[in-house]
mmCIF file of C-alpha atoms in Angstrom:
data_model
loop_
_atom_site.group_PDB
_atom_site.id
_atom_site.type_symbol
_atom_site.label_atom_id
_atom_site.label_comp_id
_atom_site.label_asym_id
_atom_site.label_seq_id
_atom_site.Cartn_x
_atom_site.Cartn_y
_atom_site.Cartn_z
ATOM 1 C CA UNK V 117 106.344 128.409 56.949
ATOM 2 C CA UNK V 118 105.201 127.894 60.335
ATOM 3 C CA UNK V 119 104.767 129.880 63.859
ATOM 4 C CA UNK V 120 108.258 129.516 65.125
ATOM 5 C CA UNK V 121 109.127 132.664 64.433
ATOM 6 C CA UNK V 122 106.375 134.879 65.170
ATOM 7 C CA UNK V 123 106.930 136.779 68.481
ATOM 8 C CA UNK V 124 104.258 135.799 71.180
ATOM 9 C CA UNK V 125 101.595 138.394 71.711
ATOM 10 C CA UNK V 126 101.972 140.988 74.380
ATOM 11 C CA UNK V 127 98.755 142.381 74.361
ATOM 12 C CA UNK V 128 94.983 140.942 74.092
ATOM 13 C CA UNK V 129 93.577 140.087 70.540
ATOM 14 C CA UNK V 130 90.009 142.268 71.235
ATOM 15 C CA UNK V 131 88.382 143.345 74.275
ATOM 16 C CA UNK V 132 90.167 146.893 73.754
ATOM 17 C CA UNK V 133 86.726 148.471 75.802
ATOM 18 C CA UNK V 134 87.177 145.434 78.203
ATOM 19 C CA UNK V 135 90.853 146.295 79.190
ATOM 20 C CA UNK V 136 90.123 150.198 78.786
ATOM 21 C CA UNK V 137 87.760 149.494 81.966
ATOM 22 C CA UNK V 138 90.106 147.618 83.372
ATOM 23 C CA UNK V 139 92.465 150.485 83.384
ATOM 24 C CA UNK V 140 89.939 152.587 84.179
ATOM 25 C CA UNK V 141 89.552 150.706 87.580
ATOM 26 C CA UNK V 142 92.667 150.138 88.488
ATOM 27 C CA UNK V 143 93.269 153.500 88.336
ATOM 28 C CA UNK V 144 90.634 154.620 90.895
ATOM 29 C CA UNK V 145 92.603 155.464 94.432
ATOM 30 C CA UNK V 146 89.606 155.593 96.476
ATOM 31 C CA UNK V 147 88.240 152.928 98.385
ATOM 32 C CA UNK V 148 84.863 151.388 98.143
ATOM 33 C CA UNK V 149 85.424 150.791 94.300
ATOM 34 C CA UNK V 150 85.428 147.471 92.986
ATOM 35 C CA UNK V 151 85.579 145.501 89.666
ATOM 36 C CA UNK V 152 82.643 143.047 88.153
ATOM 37 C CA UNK V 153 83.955 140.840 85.273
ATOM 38 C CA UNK V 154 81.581 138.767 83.582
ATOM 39 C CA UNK V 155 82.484 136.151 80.723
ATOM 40 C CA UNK V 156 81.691 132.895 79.231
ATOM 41 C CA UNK V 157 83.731 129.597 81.313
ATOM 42 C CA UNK V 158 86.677 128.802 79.579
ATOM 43 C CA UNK V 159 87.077 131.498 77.735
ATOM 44 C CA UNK V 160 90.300 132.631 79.722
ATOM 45 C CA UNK V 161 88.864 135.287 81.326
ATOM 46 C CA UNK V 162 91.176 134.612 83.949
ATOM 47 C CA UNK V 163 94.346 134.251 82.572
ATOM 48 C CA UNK V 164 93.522 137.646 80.762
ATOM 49 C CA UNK V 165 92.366 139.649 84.013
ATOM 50 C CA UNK V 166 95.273 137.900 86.399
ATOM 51 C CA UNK V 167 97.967 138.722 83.533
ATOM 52 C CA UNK V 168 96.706 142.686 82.919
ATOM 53 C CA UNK V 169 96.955 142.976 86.298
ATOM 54 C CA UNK V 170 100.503 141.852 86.889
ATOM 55 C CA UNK V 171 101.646 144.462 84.130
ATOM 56 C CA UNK V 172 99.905 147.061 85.510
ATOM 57 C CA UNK V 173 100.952 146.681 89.006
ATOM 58 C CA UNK V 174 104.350 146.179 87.367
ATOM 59 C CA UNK V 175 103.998 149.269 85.893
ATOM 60 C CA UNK V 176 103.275 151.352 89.388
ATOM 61 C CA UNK V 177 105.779 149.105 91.409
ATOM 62 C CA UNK V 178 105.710 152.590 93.896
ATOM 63 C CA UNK V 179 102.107 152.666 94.434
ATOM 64 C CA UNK V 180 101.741 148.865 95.229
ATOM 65 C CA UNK V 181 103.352 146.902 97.689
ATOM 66 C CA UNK V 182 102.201 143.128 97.188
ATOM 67 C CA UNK V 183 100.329 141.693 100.425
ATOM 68 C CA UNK V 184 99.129 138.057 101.221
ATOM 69 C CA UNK V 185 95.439 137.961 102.421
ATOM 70 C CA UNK V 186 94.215 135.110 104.419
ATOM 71 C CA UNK V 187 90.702 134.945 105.825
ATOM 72 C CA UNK V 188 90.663 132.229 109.095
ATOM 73 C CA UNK V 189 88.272 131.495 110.927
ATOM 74 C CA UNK V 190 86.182 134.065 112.963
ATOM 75 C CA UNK V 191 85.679 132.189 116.954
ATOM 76 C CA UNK V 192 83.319 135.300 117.935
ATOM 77 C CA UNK V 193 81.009 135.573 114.971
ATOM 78 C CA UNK V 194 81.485 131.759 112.745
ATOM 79 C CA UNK V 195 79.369 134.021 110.197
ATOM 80 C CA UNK V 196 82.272 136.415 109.662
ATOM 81 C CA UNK V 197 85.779 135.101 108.778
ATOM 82 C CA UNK V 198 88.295 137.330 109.648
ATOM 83 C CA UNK V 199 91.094 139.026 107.431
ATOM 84 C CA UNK V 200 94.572 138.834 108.118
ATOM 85 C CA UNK V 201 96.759 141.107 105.793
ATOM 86 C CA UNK V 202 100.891 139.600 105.969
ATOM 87 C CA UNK V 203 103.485 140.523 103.822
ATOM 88 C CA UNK V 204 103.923 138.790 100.532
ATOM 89 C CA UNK V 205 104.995 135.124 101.050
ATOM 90 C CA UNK V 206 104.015 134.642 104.730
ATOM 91 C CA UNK V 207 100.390 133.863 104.439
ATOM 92 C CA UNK V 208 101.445 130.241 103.149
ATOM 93 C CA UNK V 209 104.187 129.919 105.370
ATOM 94 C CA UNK V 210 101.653 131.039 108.346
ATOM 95 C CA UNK V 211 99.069 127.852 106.804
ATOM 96 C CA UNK V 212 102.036 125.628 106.899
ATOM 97 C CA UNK V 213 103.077 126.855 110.305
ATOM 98 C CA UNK V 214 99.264 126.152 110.860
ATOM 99 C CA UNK V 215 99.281 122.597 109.891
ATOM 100 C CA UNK V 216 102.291 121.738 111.634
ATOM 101 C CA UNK V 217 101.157 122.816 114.855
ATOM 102 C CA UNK V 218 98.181 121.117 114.792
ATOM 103 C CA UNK V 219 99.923 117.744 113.846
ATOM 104 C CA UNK V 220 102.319 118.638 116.999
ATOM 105 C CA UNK V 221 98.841 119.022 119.435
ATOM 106 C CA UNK V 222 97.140 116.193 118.215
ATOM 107 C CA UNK V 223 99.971 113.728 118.846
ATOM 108 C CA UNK V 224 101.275 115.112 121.910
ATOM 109 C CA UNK V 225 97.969 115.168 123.534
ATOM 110 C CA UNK V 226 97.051 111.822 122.658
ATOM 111 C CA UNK V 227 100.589 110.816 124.068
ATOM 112 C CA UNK V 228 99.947 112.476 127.336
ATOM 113 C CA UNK V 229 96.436 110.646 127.657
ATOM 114 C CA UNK V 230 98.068 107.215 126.804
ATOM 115 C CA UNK V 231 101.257 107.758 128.994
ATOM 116 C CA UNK V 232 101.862 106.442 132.190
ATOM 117 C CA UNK V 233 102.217 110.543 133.220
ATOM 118 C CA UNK V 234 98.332 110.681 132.467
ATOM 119 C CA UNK V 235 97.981 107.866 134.465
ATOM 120 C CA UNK V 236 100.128 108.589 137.646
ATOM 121 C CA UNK V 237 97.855 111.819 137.678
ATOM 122 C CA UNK V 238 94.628 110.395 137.728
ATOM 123 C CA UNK V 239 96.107 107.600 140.949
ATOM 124 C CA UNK V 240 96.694 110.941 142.843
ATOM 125 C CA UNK V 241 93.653 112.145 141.767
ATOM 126 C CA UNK V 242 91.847 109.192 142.992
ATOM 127 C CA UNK V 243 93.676 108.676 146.552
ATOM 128 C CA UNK V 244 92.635 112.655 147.224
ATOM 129 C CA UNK V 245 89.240 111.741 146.476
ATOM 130 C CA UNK V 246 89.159 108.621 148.520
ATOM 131 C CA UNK V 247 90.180 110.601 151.503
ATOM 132 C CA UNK V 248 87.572 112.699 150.717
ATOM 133 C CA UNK V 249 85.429 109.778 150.808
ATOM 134 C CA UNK V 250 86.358 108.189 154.796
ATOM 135 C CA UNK V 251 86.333 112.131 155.643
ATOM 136 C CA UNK V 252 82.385 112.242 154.083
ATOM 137 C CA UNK V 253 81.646 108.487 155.351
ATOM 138 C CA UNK V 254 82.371 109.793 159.205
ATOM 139 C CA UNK V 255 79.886 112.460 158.373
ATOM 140 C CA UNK V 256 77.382 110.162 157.437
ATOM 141 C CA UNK V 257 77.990 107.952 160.510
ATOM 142 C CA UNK V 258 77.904 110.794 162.723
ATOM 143 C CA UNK V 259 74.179 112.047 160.872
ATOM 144 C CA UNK V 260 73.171 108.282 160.704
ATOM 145 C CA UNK V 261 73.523 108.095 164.728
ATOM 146 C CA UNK V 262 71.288 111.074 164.946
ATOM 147 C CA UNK V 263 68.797 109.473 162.929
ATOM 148 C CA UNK V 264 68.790 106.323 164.829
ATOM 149 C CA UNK V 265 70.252 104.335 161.869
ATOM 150 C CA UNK V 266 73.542 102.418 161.332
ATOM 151 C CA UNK V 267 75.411 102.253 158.979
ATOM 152 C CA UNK V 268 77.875 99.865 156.955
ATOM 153 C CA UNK V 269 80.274 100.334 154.169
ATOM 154 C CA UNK V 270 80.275 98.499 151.321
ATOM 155 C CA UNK V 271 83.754 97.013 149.306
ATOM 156 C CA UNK V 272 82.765 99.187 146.243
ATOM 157 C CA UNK V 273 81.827 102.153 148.488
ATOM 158 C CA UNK V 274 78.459 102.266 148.908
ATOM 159 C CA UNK V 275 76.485 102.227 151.746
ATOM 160 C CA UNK V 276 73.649 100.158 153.390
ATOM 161 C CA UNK V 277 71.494 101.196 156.730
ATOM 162 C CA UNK V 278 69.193 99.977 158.860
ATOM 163 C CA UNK V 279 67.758 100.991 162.152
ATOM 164 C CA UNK V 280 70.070 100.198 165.238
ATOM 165 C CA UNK V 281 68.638 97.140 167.213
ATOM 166 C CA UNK V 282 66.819 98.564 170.685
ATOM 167 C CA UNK V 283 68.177 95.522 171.786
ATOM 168 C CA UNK V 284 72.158 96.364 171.125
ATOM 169 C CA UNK V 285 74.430 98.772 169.258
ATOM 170 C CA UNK V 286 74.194 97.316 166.237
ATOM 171 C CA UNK V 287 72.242 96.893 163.139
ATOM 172 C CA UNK V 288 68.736 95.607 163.954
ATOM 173 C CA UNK V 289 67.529 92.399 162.620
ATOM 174 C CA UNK V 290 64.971 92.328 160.077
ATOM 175 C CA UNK V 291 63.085 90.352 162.344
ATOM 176 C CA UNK V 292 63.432 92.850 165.230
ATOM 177 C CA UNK V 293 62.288 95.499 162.501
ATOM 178 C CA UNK V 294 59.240 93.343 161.269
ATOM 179 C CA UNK V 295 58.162 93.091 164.991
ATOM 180 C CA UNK V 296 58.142 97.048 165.527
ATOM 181 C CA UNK V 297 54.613 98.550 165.859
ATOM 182 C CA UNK V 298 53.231 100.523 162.515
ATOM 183 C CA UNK V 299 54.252 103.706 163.177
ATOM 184 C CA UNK V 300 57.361 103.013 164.381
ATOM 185 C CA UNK V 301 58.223 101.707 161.219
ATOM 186 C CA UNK V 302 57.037 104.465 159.503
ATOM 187 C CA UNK V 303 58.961 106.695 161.495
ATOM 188 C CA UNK V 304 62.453 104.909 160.444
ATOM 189 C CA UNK V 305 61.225 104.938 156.819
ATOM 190 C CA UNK V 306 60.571 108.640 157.079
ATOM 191 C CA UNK V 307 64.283 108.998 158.975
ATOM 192 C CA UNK V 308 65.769 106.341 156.593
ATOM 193 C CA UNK V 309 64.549 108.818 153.566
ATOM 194 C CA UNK V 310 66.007 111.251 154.688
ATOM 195 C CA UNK V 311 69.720 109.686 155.006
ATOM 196 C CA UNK V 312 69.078 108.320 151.823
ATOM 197 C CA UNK V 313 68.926 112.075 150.277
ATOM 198 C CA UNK V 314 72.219 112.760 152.368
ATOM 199 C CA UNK V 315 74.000 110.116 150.977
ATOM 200 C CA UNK V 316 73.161 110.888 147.914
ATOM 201 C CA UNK V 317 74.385 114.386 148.188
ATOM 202 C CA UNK V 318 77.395 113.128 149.572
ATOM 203 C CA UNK V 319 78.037 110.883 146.614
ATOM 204 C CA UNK V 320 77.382 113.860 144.311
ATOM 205 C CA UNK V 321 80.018 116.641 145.843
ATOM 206 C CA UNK V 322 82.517 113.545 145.635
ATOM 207 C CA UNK V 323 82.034 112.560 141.905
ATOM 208 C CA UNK V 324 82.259 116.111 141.386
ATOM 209 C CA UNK V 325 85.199 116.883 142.834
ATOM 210 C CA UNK V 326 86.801 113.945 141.272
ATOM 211 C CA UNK V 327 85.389 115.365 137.522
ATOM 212 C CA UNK V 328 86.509 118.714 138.929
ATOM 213 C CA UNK V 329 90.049 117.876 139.784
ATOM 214 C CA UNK V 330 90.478 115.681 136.103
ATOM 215 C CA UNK V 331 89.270 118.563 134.174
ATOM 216 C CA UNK V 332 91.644 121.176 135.681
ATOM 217 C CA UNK V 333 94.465 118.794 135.571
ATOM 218 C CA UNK V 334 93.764 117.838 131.903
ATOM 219 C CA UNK V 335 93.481 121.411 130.771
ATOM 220 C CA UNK V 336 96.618 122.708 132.780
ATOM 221 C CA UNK V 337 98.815 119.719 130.212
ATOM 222 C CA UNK V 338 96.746 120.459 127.571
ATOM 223 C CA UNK V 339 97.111 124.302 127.792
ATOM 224 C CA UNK V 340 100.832 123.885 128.368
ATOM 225 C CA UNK V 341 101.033 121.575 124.943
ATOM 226 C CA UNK V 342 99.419 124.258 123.022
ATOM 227 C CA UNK V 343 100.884 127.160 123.886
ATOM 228 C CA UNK V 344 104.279 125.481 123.043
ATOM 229 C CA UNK V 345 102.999 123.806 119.918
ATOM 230 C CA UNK V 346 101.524 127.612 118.535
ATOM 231 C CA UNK V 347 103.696 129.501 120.202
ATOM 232 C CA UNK V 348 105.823 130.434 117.126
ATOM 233 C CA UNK V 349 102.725 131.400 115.638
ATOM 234 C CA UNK V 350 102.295 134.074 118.497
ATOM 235 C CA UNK V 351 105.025 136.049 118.060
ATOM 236 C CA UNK V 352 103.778 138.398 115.749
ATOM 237 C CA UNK V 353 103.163 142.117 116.186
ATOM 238 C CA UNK V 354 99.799 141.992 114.285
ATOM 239 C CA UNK V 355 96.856 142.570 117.146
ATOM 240 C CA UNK V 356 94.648 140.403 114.396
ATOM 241 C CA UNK V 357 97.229 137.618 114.428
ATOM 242 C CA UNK V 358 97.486 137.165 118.040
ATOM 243 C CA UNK V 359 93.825 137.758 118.366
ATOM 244 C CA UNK V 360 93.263 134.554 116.044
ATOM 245 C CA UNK V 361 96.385 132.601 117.882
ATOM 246 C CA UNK V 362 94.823 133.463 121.303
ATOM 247 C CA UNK V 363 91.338 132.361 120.026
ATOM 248 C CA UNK V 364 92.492 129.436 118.330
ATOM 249 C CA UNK V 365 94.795 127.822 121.577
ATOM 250 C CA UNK V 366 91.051 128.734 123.716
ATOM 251 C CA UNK V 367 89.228 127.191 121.278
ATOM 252 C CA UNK V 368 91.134 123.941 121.476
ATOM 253 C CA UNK V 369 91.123 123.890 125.681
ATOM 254 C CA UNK V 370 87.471 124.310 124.965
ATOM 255 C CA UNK V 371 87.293 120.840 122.774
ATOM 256 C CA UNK V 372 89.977 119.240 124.134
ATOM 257 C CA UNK V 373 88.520 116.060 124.653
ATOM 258 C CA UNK V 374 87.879 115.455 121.490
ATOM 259 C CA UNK V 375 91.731 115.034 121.038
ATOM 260 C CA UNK V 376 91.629 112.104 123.156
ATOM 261 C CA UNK V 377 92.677 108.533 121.774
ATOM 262 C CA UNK V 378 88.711 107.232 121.779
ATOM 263 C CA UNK V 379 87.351 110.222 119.018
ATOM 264 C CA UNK V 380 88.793 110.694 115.304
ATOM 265 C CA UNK V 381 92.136 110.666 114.018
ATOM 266 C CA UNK V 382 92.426 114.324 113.570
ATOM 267 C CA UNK V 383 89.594 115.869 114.339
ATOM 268 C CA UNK V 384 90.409 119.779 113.552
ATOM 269 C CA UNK V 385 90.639 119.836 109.368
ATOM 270 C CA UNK V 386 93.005 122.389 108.911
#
């Protein structure tokens, strides 16, 4: 003789006061109620709990209606993950959905930064802020005059001054300037610092502008990749959905740069 034909169990050998509180919980309809199980690992407490529960939910097919829970990631409070309850089946195609999109950012992004498009944008860039730069050196000039100083241009932009020559308009020698009287030269030190503190402003709005300009231009591309790459994830009627959608495409604009060809791979694990 052997086991062939004995007919597999249907029930549990034992545990009848273990599965008689498991009935008894399932059958509580009010929320707030939960269910502890405690057993020995590898015992098969979970086979036993996950396969009691499938025949009892078969059992009240009208009182359940299977959902997919998926807890992602919580951008106001990282503490708190938030739940999102779909409909039986979507949660992993919303994951996969997930994945995909983020493969689509990451290489269109790095792309865009290693295209001649990224390039052509920064050139324009550039030739605004070099106008801005003749439009700031007149300025300087003009304040330079005032001060008694003149001033010269340098190939790489910079600037040197001196005080003019009492001699001539132009740049006075540094013999001429050895030769002045004590407090003369004090005087154009004083005058000379405070050009100096000019300039320096000068050089400041300028850089900022140009970081200004790059930023907004990299985050107008980058928005416009993301919202494409997650926008079939937005279509959802679910406020919690688009809530995590809208967080997720403003938490990317936030970290953008990471994307860029210098940092990781992939640097978002999803």
């Amino acid at each position: 003789d052997n086991t062939a034909s004995v007919e597999p169990l249907k029930d549990f050998i034992g545990q009848q006061r273990a599965i008689e509180a498991l009935d008894f919980g399932f059958d509580i309809r009010a929320p707030g109620f939960n269910i502890f199980v405690a057993g020995v690992s590898g015992s098969g407490l979970d086979a036993v709990i996950k396969q009691h529960l499938r025949k009892f939910i078969a059992g009240h097919q009208g009182l359940f209606k299977i959902k997919d829970y998926c807890y992602v990631f919580n951008f106001a409070n990282h503490a708190q993950p938030v739940l999102l309850i779909l409909e039986k089946g979507e949660g992993q195609l919303f994951k996969v959905h997930l994945k995909e999109s983020f493969s689509k950012i990451v290489k269109s992004v790095k792309a865009f930064f290693e295209g001649e498009a990224y390039a052509k944008k920064l050139a324009e860039i550039d030739a605004l802020v070099s106008g801005g730069r003749a439009e700031a050196y007149g300025k300087l000039s003009e304040e330079a005059a005032k001060l008694g100083l003149d001033v010269i241009a340098n190939p790489d932009g910079s600037l040197n001054w001196m005080p003019r020559s009492f001699n001539s308009d132009e740049m006075m020698a540094q013999e001429e300037f050895n030769a002045l009287p004590v407090g003369q030269k004090k005087a154009f030190k004083s005058k000379s610092e405070i050009f100096k503190r000019l300039n320096e402003k000068s050089i400041k709005e300028i850089d900022d502008l140009r970081v200004e300009k790059i930023g907004s231009m990299e985050k107008q591309v980058v928005s416009a990749i993301v919202t494409k790459a997650l926008g079939h994830l937005n279509i959802s009627t679910d406020d919690k959905v688009r809530a995590y959608v809208n967080g997720l495409k403003n938490f990317v604009l936030e970290r953008y740069e990471v994307l860029k060809p210098s940092q990781n791979e992939n640097p978002f694990m999803f």
